Amino acid sequence: MQRLWSRRNLLKAIGATTAGAVLSDSALAGLINRPMEFPPQPMPPNKPVTAIVAGAGARGNTYSAYAQKFPSELQIVGFAEPIPFRSDRFARKYNIPRERRFKTWEDIFKVPKFADTVIITTPDALHYGPAMAALEMGYDLLLEKAIAQSWKECSDIKNLALERNRIVAICHVLRYAPFFRKVKEIVDSGTIGRLVSIQLIEPVEHIHMSHSFVRGNWRNTKESNPMLLSKSCHDLDLLLWITGKHCERIGSLGSLTWFKKENAPPGSTKRCTDGCAVEATCPYSALKIYYRRQSWLGHMDLPEEGDKGPAILAQLKTGPYGRCVYHSDNDVVDHQVVMMEFEDGITASFNMEAHTSYAGRRIRVMGTGGDIVGDEQDLLVSDFQTEQTVRWNANEHADLSSGHGGGDFGLVRDFVQAVSQQNPKLLLTTIESAMESHLMAFKAEEARANGTLKRVRDVD
Ligand SMILES: NC(=O)c1ccc[n+]([C@@H]2O[C@H](COP(=O)([O-])OP(=O)(O)OC[C@H]3O[C@@H](n4cnc5c(N)ncnc54)[C@H](O)[C@@H]3O)[C@@H](O)[C@H]2O)c1
């Protein structure tokens, strides 16, 4: 549920209502509205690329859905998943025989290689093991971000991939989202002159924060990763990609301000189901979010038919999503600022903000000849010389039907192409391209801990 900037607000934000009308018929409009330079139409593979999925949770199902839609391109032939409910559901959906259903990722690699690729969608702390084992056995990989939990682990995976000459795509799906591709295309075209700086903000939205980063899978650094890796490595990657430059220096500030014990309201209980005195008015009430509204249920295993209510209530009484947001074991930040200097003196700032009523990244790109303001759907491009502003809207120009603004299927499509043609150059996001954003995140975390500015490419 993204609440995006209205066009009026966007115009107000850049003063376009007074500076001049938003033009649809001009040289600038022609340039901005030209068809997107997507990669050439995919060549249908001679036979479907075959894949084994490690972790049949949310992301495992998202990528596998490509196989349902395009069975001549991708076929799921095996998987590992320890939760019986998810395992049964996935086996049914993809018709996987018993001998190709495994309980845990280790089991996949106890049998001889039986597919082209492994799709690694296990939790962050379980990327390194399956990635190394799969590369050892000669599989190509679609590997979820964050690559791994330390710079050393990331480097091990990259080095092994190079040594074994294997393809490793990292799921930086936003590079495939038409909105960000358009931003990149405009910057690369020189339409706004020389790039000077970028502001990027990720408003996580407060309920999303509570679900994923206070109660859920990414709440605790040791169990997953710092927020900058688990959530915002996308953003650091976008900044690298859009600037097309290396990052030289990075600094960061931020902390966990709100979701901790000292902020628990009087009368609150450890679980929302324990008779909490403020449950009715708490924005984070699990009874409200999951039970009464039946929202954010994607990580709960619930019956596919009939009334889900009793199963939800049972999970709130014992599972992670029933915990009070002030009494969880979370430690990841709820607000963080990162400042960066890229080559050629280009500066950038990034804000991750939990305390927002809206989601959807906002970006402002400043060039010597013009600027861009956007909110993941609408882009306004202004030219200083002609004083014209042109609007471009992602919905009007692209297929956004898969997740991440159309990015999820865009990535799988190119991955299939890259594997079937054994050509990693067909990918926009490889392990090589993802290493620098991960290094930036590790360095930014050091900078946040030490109160220093770090040189990014000084690697110990
Ligand atoms: N690219 C993106 O935009 C994006 C978005 C969300 C999540 N992610 C990343 O994707 C990964 C998966 O996230 P998710 O939302 O699908 O989580 P999830 O919890 O829904 O799925 C992970 C699955 O792995 C299973 N699993 C746990 N231990 C296992 C083991 N030993 N062997 C095999 N499977 C095991 C879990 O039971 C679960 O079903 C994470 O690394 C996450 O950070 C990326």
Coordinates of C-alpha atoms and ligand atoms in Angstrom, one line a residue:
M1 CA 0.0 0.0 0.0
Q2 CA 2.1 2.8 -1.2
R3 CA 0.9 6.4 -0.8
L4 CA 2.7 8.3 -3.5
W5 CA 3.1 11.9 -4.1
S6 CA 0.3 13.5 -6.0
R7 CA 1.2 15.2 -9.2
R8 CA 0.2 18.5 -7.7
N9 CA 2.6 18.0 -4.8
L10 CA 5.4 17.0 -7.1
L11 CA 4.8 20.1 -9.1
K12 CA 4.8 22.2 -5.9
A13 CA 7.9 20.5 -4.8
I14 CA 9.8 21.8 -7.7
G15 CA 7.9 25.0 -8.1
A16 CA 6.7 24.0 -11.6
T17 CA 3.2 25.4 -11.1
T18 CA 4.8 28.9 -11.1
A19 CA 7.8 28.3 -13.3
G20 CA 5.7 27.0 -16.3
A21 CA 3.3 24.3 -17.3
V22 CA 4.2 20.6 -17.4
L23 CA 4.7 20.0 -21.1
S24 CA 3.8 17.0 -23.1
D25 CA 4.7 18.2 -26.6
S26 CA 8.2 19.6 -26.8
A27 CA 11.8 18.6 -27.6
L28 CA 12.3 17.7 -23.9
A29 CA 9.1 15.7 -23.9
G30 CA 10.2 13.8 -27.0
L31 CA 13.4 12.9 -25.3
I32 CA 11.9 11.8 -22.0
N33 CA 9.0 9.9 -23.5
R34 CA 10.9 8.0 -26.1
P35 CA 10.4 4.2 -25.8
M36 CA 12.5 2.7 -23.0
E37 CA 15.7 1.2 -23.9
F38 CA 15.0 -2.2 -22.5
P39 CA 17.3 -5.0 -23.5
P40 CA 16.4 -6.7 -26.8
Q41 CA 13.5 -9.2 -26.8
P42 CA 14.7 -12.3 -25.0
M43 CA 15.7 -15.3 -27.2
P44 CA 13.5 -18.2 -26.2
P45 CA 15.9 -20.8 -24.7
N46 CA 16.1 -24.1 -26.7
K47 CA 15.0 -25.8 -23.5
P48 CA 13.8 -24.4 -20.2
V49 CA 16.5 -23.4 -17.7
T50 CA 16.1 -25.7 -14.7
A51 CA 16.3 -24.4 -11.1
I52 CA 16.3 -25.7 -7.5
V53 CA 14.9 -23.3 -4.9
A54 CA 16.6 -23.1 -1.5
G55 CA 14.0 -21.6 0.8
A56 CA 10.4 -21.8 -0.4
G57 CA 9.2 -18.7 1.4
A58 CA 8.1 -15.3 0.1
R59 CA 10.9 -14.6 -2.4
G60 CA 11.3 -18.3 -3.4
N61 CA 7.7 -18.2 -4.5
T62 CA 8.0 -14.8 -6.2
Y63 CA 10.8 -15.9 -8.5
S64 CA 9.3 -19.4 -9.1
A65 CA 6.1 -17.8 -10.2
Y66 CA 8.0 -16.8 -13.4
A67 CA 8.2 -20.6 -14.2
Q68 CA 4.5 -20.9 -13.9
K69 CA 4.0 -17.9 -16.3
F70 CA 6.8 -18.8 -18.7
P71 CA 7.2 -22.6 -18.5
S72 CA 9.2 -22.7 -21.7
E73 CA 11.9 -20.5 -20.1
L74 CA 12.2 -21.7 -16.5
Q75 CA 11.3 -25.0 -14.8
I76 CA 11.5 -25.6 -11.1
V77 CA 12.8 -29.2 -10.5
G78 CA 13.6 -29.4 -6.8
F79 CA 13.7 -27.4 -3.6
A80 CA 14.6 -27.3 0.1
E81 CA 12.3 -26.0 2.8
P82 CA 12.1 -27.0 6.4
I83 CA 8.6 -25.8 7.2
P84 CA 6.2 -28.7 6.3
F85 CA 3.3 -26.4 5.3
R86 CA 5.4 -24.4 2.9
S87 CA 7.1 -27.5 1.6
D88 CA 3.8 -29.3 0.8
R89 CA 2.4 -26.2 -0.9
F90 CA 5.5 -25.7 -3.0
A91 CA 5.7 -29.4 -4.0
R92 CA 2.1 -29.3 -5.1
K93 CA 2.5 -26.1 -7.1
Y94 CA 5.5 -27.2 -9.0
N95 CA 4.8 -30.9 -9.1
I96 CA 8.1 -31.8 -7.5
P97 CA 8.7 -35.6 -6.9
R98 CA 9.5 -36.7 -3.3
E99 CA 13.2 -37.4 -4.1
R100 CA 13.7 -33.8 -5.2
R101 CA 12.1 -32.3 -2.0
F102 CA 14.6 -31.6 0.7
K103 CA 14.3 -30.4 4.2
T104 CA 17.3 -28.1 4.3
W105 CA 19.7 -26.6 1.8
E106 CA 22.5 -28.9 2.8
D107 CA 20.6 -31.9 1.4
I108 CA 20.4 -30.5 -2.1
F109 CA 24.2 -30.8 -2.4
K110 CA 24.3 -34.4 -1.1
V111 CA 23.0 -35.6 -4.4
P112 CA 24.7 -35.2 -7.8
K113 CA 24.0 -32.0 -9.7
F114 CA 20.5 -32.2 -11.2
A115 CA 19.7 -28.7 -12.5
D116 CA 21.3 -25.7 -14.2
T117 CA 20.8 -23.2 -11.3
V118 CA 20.1 -22.8 -7.7
I119 CA 17.8 -19.9 -6.6
I120 CA 18.9 -19.0 -3.0
T121 CA 16.1 -17.4 -1.1
T122 CA 16.9 -18.6 2.4
P123 CA 17.2 -16.0 5.2
D124 CA 20.2 -13.7 5.1
A125 CA 22.2 -15.8 7.6
L126 CA 21.8 -18.8 5.3
H127 CA 23.2 -17.4 2.0
Y128 CA 26.9 -18.1 2.4
G129 CA 26.6 -21.9 3.0
P130 CA 24.3 -22.7 0.1
A131 CA 26.1 -20.2 -2.3
M132 CA 29.5 -21.8 -1.6
A133 CA 28.2 -25.4 -1.9
A134 CA 26.3 -24.6 -5.1
L135 CA 29.3 -23.0 -6.8
E136 CA 31.5 -25.9 -5.7
M137 CA 29.1 -28.2 -7.6
G138 CA 29.0 -26.0 -10.7
Y139 CA 25.6 -24.5 -10.4
D140 CA 24.8 -20.9 -11.6
L141 CA 23.1 -18.8 -9.0
L142 CA 20.3 -16.4 -8.5
L143 CA 21.3 -15.2 -5.0
E144 CA 19.1 -13.0 -2.9
K145 CA 20.5 -9.8 -1.4
A146 CA 22.2 -9.2 1.0
I147 CA 25.0 -11.4 -0.5
A148 CA 26.2 -12.5 2.9
Q149 CA 26.8 -11.2 6.4
S150 CA 30.4 -10.0 6.2
W151 CA 32.8 -8.6 3.6
K152 CA 34.9 -11.8 3.8
E153 CA 31.9 -14.0 3.1
C154 CA 30.9 -11.8 0.1
S155 CA 34.4 -11.9 -1.2
D156 CA 34.6 -15.7 -0.8
I157 CA 31.5 -16.2 -2.9
K158 CA 32.7 -13.8 -5.6
N159 CA 36.1 -15.4 -5.8
L160 CA 34.7 -18.9 -6.0
A161 CA 32.2 -17.8 -8.7
L162 CA 35.2 -16.3 -10.7
E163 CA 37.3 -19.4 -10.1
R164 CA 34.5 -21.8 -11.3
N165 CA 33.4 -19.4 -14.1
R166 CA 29.8 -19.4 -12.8
I167 CA 27.1 -16.8 -13.3
V168 CA 25.8 -15.2 -10.0
A169 CA 23.0 -12.7 -10.3
I170 CA 22.3 -10.7 -7.2
C171 CA 18.6 -9.8 -6.7
H172 CA 19.0 -6.0 -6.9
V173 CA 15.7 -6.0 -8.6
L174 CA 15.3 -2.2 -8.6
R175 CA 17.8 -2.0 -11.4
Y176 CA 15.0 -3.7 -13.4
A177 CA 12.2 -1.4 -12.3
P178 CA 11.2 0.8 -15.2
F179 CA 11.1 3.9 -13.0
F180 CA 14.8 3.6 -12.0
R181 CA 15.8 2.6 -15.5
K182 CA 14.2 5.8 -16.8
V183 CA 16.1 7.9 -14.2
K184 CA 19.4 6.2 -15.3
E185 CA 18.5 6.7 -18.9
I186 CA 17.9 10.4 -18.4
V187 CA 21.1 10.9 -16.4
D188 CA 23.2 9.0 -19.0
S189 CA 21.6 11.0 -21.9
G190 CA 23.0 14.3 -20.4
T191 CA 19.5 15.8 -20.5
I192 CA 20.1 17.4 -17.1
G193 CA 23.7 18.3 -17.8
R194 CA 26.5 17.1 -15.6
L195 CA 25.4 15.2 -12.6
V196 CA 26.1 17.1 -9.4
S197 CA 24.2 15.4 -6.6
I198 CA 21.4 12.9 -5.6
Q199 CA 19.1 12.8 -2.7
L200 CA 17.4 9.4 -2.1
I201 CA 15.0 8.5 0.7
E202 CA 13.5 5.2 1.6
P203 CA 10.3 5.8 3.7
V204 CA 9.9 2.3 5.0
E205 CA 6.4 3.1 6.4
H206 CA 5.8 2.5 10.1
I207 CA 3.7 -0.7 9.9
H208 CA 6.1 -2.3 7.4
M209 CA 8.9 -1.4 9.9
S210 CA 7.1 -3.1 12.8
H211 CA 6.4 -6.2 10.7
S212 CA 9.8 -6.8 9.2
F213 CA 12.3 -5.0 11.3
V214 CA 10.9 -5.1 14.8
R215 CA 8.9 -8.3 15.0
G216 CA 10.0 -10.1 11.9
N217 CA 12.9 -11.7 10.0
W218 CA 15.2 -8.7 9.7
R219 CA 14.8 -7.3 13.3
N220 CA 18.1 -8.5 14.7
T221 CA 21.6 -7.8 13.2
K222 CA 23.2 -11.1 14.2
E223 CA 20.3 -13.1 12.9
S224 CA 20.1 -11.2 9.6
N225 CA 22.1 -8.1 8.9
P226 CA 22.2 -4.4 9.7
M227 CA 19.3 -2.4 8.1
L228 CA 21.6 -0.9 5.5
L229 CA 22.4 -4.3 4.1
S230 CA 19.1 -6.1 4.6
K231 CA 16.9 -3.3 3.3
S232 CA 19.0 -0.5 1.9
C233 CA 21.7 -2.3 -0.1
H234 CA 19.2 -1.7 -2.9
D235 CA 19.5 2.1 -2.4
L236 CA 23.3 2.1 -2.3
D237 CA 23.3 0.0 -5.4
L238 CA 21.0 2.4 -7.2
L239 CA 23.2 5.3 -6.3
L240 CA 26.3 3.5 -7.7
W241 CA 24.4 2.5 -10.8
I242 CA 22.8 5.9 -11.5
T243 CA 26.0 7.9 -11.0
G244 CA 28.1 5.3 -12.9
K245 CA 31.0 6.2 -10.5
H246 CA 32.8 4.7 -7.7
C247 CA 32.0 5.8 -4.2
E248 CA 35.1 7.5 -2.5
R249 CA 34.0 8.4 1.0
I250 CA 31.0 7.5 3.2
G251 CA 29.7 8.6 6.6
S252 CA 26.6 7.6 8.5
L253 CA 24.5 8.4 11.6
G254 CA 21.4 6.7 12.9
S255 CA 20.0 4.6 15.7
L256 CA 17.1 2.7 17.1
T257 CA 15.1 5.4 18.7
W258 CA 11.6 4.2 19.3
F259 CA 11.0 0.4 19.3
K260 CA 12.5 -0.4 22.6
K261 CA 11.5 -1.2 26.2
E262 CA 11.8 2.3 27.7
N263 CA 9.2 3.6 25.2
A264 CA 6.6 0.9 26.1
P265 CA 3.4 2.7 27.2
P266 CA 2.1 2.1 30.8
G267 CA -0.2 -0.9 30.8
S268 CA 1.3 -2.5 27.7
T269 CA 2.0 -6.3 27.8
K270 CA 4.7 -8.5 26.2
R271 CA 2.1 -9.6 23.6
C272 CA -0.8 -7.8 22.2
T273 CA -3.0 -10.8 23.0
D274 CA -2.2 -10.6 26.8
G275 CA -4.8 -8.0 27.6
C276 CA -2.7 -4.9 26.8
A277 CA -4.4 -1.8 28.2
V278 CA -3.5 0.4 25.2
E279 CA -4.1 -2.2 22.4
A280 CA -7.2 -0.3 21.1
T281 CA -5.2 2.9 20.4
C282 CA -1.7 1.5 19.6
P283 CA -0.7 2.0 15.9
Y284 CA 1.2 -1.3 16.1
S285 CA -1.5 -3.5 17.6
A286 CA -0.9 -7.0 16.2
L287 CA -4.6 -7.7 16.8
K288 CA -5.5 -4.7 14.6
I289 CA -2.9 -5.3 11.9
Y290 CA -3.1 -9.1 11.5
Y291 CA -6.4 -10.2 13.0
R292 CA -8.9 -7.4 12.4
R293 CA -7.5 -6.0 9.1
Q294 CA -5.9 -9.3 8.0
S295 CA -3.0 -7.4 6.5
W296 CA 0.7 -8.2 6.3
L297 CA -0.1 -12.0 6.4
G298 CA 2.6 -12.9 3.8
H299 CA 5.0 -14.4 6.3
M300 CA 2.3 -16.4 8.2
D301 CA 1.4 -19.9 7.2
L302 CA -2.4 -19.9 7.0
P303 CA -5.1 -22.2 5.6
E304 CA -5.7 -21.3 2.0
E305 CA -9.5 -21.7 2.3
G306 CA -12.1 -20.8 5.0
D307 CA -11.8 -18.4 7.9
K308 CA -8.2 -17.5 8.6
G309 CA -9.1 -15.7 11.9
P310 CA -8.5 -18.6 14.4
A311 CA -5.2 -19.5 12.8
I312 CA -4.0 -15.9 12.9
L313 CA -5.0 -15.5 16.6
A314 CA -3.2 -18.7 17.5
Q315 CA 0.0 -17.4 15.8
L316 CA -0.3 -14.1 17.5
K317 CA -0.4 -15.9 20.9
T318 CA 2.8 -17.7 20.3
G319 CA 4.6 -16.5 17.2
P320 CA 6.9 -13.5 16.5
Y321 CA 4.1 -11.3 15.0
G322 CA 2.1 -11.1 18.3
R323 CA 5.0 -9.5 20.2
C324 CA 4.7 -6.0 21.5
V325 CA 6.9 -3.7 19.4
Y326 CA 8.4 -2.4 22.6
H327 CA 9.3 -5.8 24.0
S328 CA 10.9 -7.6 21.0
D329 CA 14.6 -8.6 20.6
N330 CA 15.1 -6.2 17.7
D331 CA 18.3 -4.1 17.5
V332 CA 18.3 -2.7 13.9
V333 CA 18.0 1.1 13.4
D334 CA 14.7 2.8 12.7
H335 CA 16.4 5.9 11.1
Q336 CA 19.7 6.2 9.4
V337 CA 21.4 8.9 7.3
V338 CA 24.2 8.1 4.9
M339 CA 26.3 10.7 3.1
M340 CA 28.5 9.8 0.2
E341 CA 31.1 11.3 -2.1
F342 CA 31.5 9.7 -5.5
E343 CA 34.2 10.3 -8.1
D344 CA 34.1 13.7 -9.8
G345 CA 32.9 15.3 -6.6
I346 CA 29.3 14.0 -7.0
T347 CA 27.6 13.9 -3.6
A348 CA 24.7 11.9 -2.5
S349 CA 22.6 11.5 0.6
F350 CA 20.4 8.6 1.6
N351 CA 17.8 8.4 4.4
M352 CA 16.1 5.3 5.6
E353 CA 13.1 6.3 7.6
A354 CA 10.8 4.0 9.6
H355 CA 8.5 6.7 10.9
T356 CA 6.5 7.5 7.9
S357 CA 2.8 7.1 6.9
Y358 CA 3.8 6.3 3.3
A359 CA 6.2 4.0 1.4
G360 CA 7.9 4.2 -2.0
R361 CA 11.3 5.7 -2.6
R362 CA 11.7 9.4 -3.4
I363 CA 14.5 10.7 -5.4
R364 CA 15.9 14.1 -6.5
V365 CA 18.7 14.3 -9.0
M366 CA 20.5 17.6 -9.5
G367 CA 22.4 18.3 -12.7
T368 CA 24.1 21.5 -14.0
G369 CA 21.4 21.9 -16.7
G370 CA 18.2 20.5 -15.0
D371 CA 16.8 18.2 -12.4
I372 CA 14.6 15.2 -11.8
V373 CA 12.1 14.7 -9.0
G374 CA 10.4 11.4 -8.6
D375 CA 8.5 9.0 -6.4
E376 CA 8.8 5.5 -8.0
Q377 CA 5.9 6.3 -10.3
D378 CA 6.0 9.9 -11.5
L379 CA 9.1 11.6 -12.8
L380 CA 9.3 15.3 -13.4
V381 CA 12.3 16.4 -15.5
S382 CA 13.0 20.1 -15.7
D383 CA 15.3 22.0 -18.0
F384 CA 16.9 25.2 -16.7
Q385 CA 17.5 26.8 -20.1
T386 CA 14.0 26.3 -21.6
E387 CA 12.2 26.4 -18.2
Q388 CA 10.2 23.4 -19.3
T389 CA 9.1 20.5 -17.1
V390 CA 8.1 17.1 -18.5
R391 CA 6.2 14.4 -16.6
W392 CA 6.9 10.7 -17.2
N393 CA 4.8 8.1 -15.4
A394 CA 6.0 4.5 -15.0
N395 CA 2.4 3.1 -15.2
E396 CA 1.9 4.7 -18.6
H397 CA 5.0 3.3 -20.1
A398 CA 5.8 -0.1 -18.7
D399 CA 4.4 -3.4 -17.4
L400 CA 4.6 -3.1 -13.6
S401 CA 2.7 -6.3 -12.8
S402 CA 5.4 -8.1 -11.0
G403 CA 6.8 -7.0 -7.6
H404 CA 9.3 -4.1 -7.0
G405 CA 7.7 -1.9 -9.8
G406 CA 8.1 -4.7 -12.4
G407 CA 11.7 -5.4 -11.3
D408 CA 11.2 -9.0 -10.0
F409 CA 10.3 -10.6 -13.3
G410 CA 12.7 -8.4 -15.3
L411 CA 15.5 -9.9 -13.3
V412 CA 14.4 -13.5 -13.7
R413 CA 13.9 -13.0 -17.4
D414 CA 17.5 -11.8 -17.8
F415 CA 18.8 -14.5 -15.5
V416 CA 17.2 -17.1 -17.7
Q417 CA 18.8 -15.5 -20.8
A418 CA 22.2 -15.2 -19.1
V419 CA 22.2 -18.9 -18.0
S420 CA 20.8 -20.3 -21.3
Q421 CA 23.3 -18.4 -23.3
Q422 CA 26.0 -18.7 -20.6
N423 CA 26.6 -14.9 -20.9
P424 CA 26.7 -12.9 -17.6
K425 CA 26.8 -9.7 -19.7
L426 CA 23.1 -10.1 -20.3
L427 CA 22.6 -9.3 -16.6
L428 CA 22.2 -5.8 -15.1
T429 CA 23.1 -7.1 -11.6
T430 CA 25.9 -9.5 -11.1
I431 CA 28.0 -10.3 -8.0
E432 CA 30.8 -8.1 -9.3
S433 CA 28.4 -5.1 -9.6
A434 CA 26.9 -5.8 -6.2
M435 CA 30.2 -6.0 -4.3
E436 CA 30.7 -2.3 -4.1
S437 CA 27.3 -1.5 -2.7
H438 CA 27.9 -4.1 0.0
L439 CA 31.3 -2.7 0.7
M440 CA 29.7 0.7 1.1
A441 CA 27.2 -0.7 3.5
F442 CA 29.9 -2.4 5.6
K443 CA 31.9 0.8 5.6
A444 CA 28.9 3.0 6.5
E445 CA 28.2 0.7 9.4
E446 CA 31.8 1.1 10.6
A447 CA 31.4 4.9 10.2
R448 CA 28.2 4.9 12.2
A449 CA 29.8 2.9 15.0
N450 CA 33.0 5.0 15.2
G451 CA 31.7 8.5 14.2
T452 CA 34.1 8.7 11.4
L453 CA 34.1 9.2 7.6
K454 CA 35.4 6.1 5.8
R455 CA 37.3 5.8 2.5
V456 CA 35.3 3.1 0.7
R457 CA 37.9 1.4 -1.3
D458 CA 40.4 1.0 1.5
V459 CA 39.7 -2.7 2.2
D460 CA 41.5 -4.4 5.1
Ligands
LIG1 N1 15.4 -8.5 -3.4 C1 14.5 -8.1 -2.6 O1 14.0 -7.0 -2.9 C2 14.1 -8.8 -1.4 C3 12.9 -8.6 -0.7 C4 12.6 -9.3 0.4 C5 13.5 -10.2 0.9 N2 14.7 -10.4 0.3 C6 15.7 -11.4 0.8 O2 15.3 -12.7 0.4 C7 15.6 -13.7 1.3 C8 14.4 -14.4 1.7 O3 13.4 -13.6 2.3 P1 11.8 -14.0 2.3 O4 11.1 -12.7 2.5 O5 11.5 -14.9 1.2 O6 11.8 -14.8 3.7 P2 11.0 -16.0 4.1 O7 11.1 -16.2 5.5 O8 9.6 -15.8 3.6 O9 11.6 -17.2 3.2 C9 12.8 -17.8 3.6 C10 12.5 -19.3 3.6 O10 13.7 -20.0 3.9 C11 13.4 -21.2 4.6 N3 14.6 -21.8 5.3 C12 15.0 -21.5 6.6 N4 16.1 -22.3 6.8 C13 16.3 -23.1 5.7 C14 17.2 -24.1 5.4 N5 18.1 -24.5 6.3 N6 17.2 -24.6 4.2 C15 16.2 -24.3 3.3 N7 15.3 -23.3 3.5 C16 15.3 -22.7 4.7 C17 12.4 -20.6 5.6 O11 11.6 -21.6 6.2 C18 11.5 -19.8 4.7 O12 10.4 -20.4 4.1 C19 16.3 -12.9 2.5 O13 17.7 -12.9 2.3 C20 15.8 -11.5 2.3 O14 16.7 -10.5 2.8 C21 15.0 -9.7 -0.8

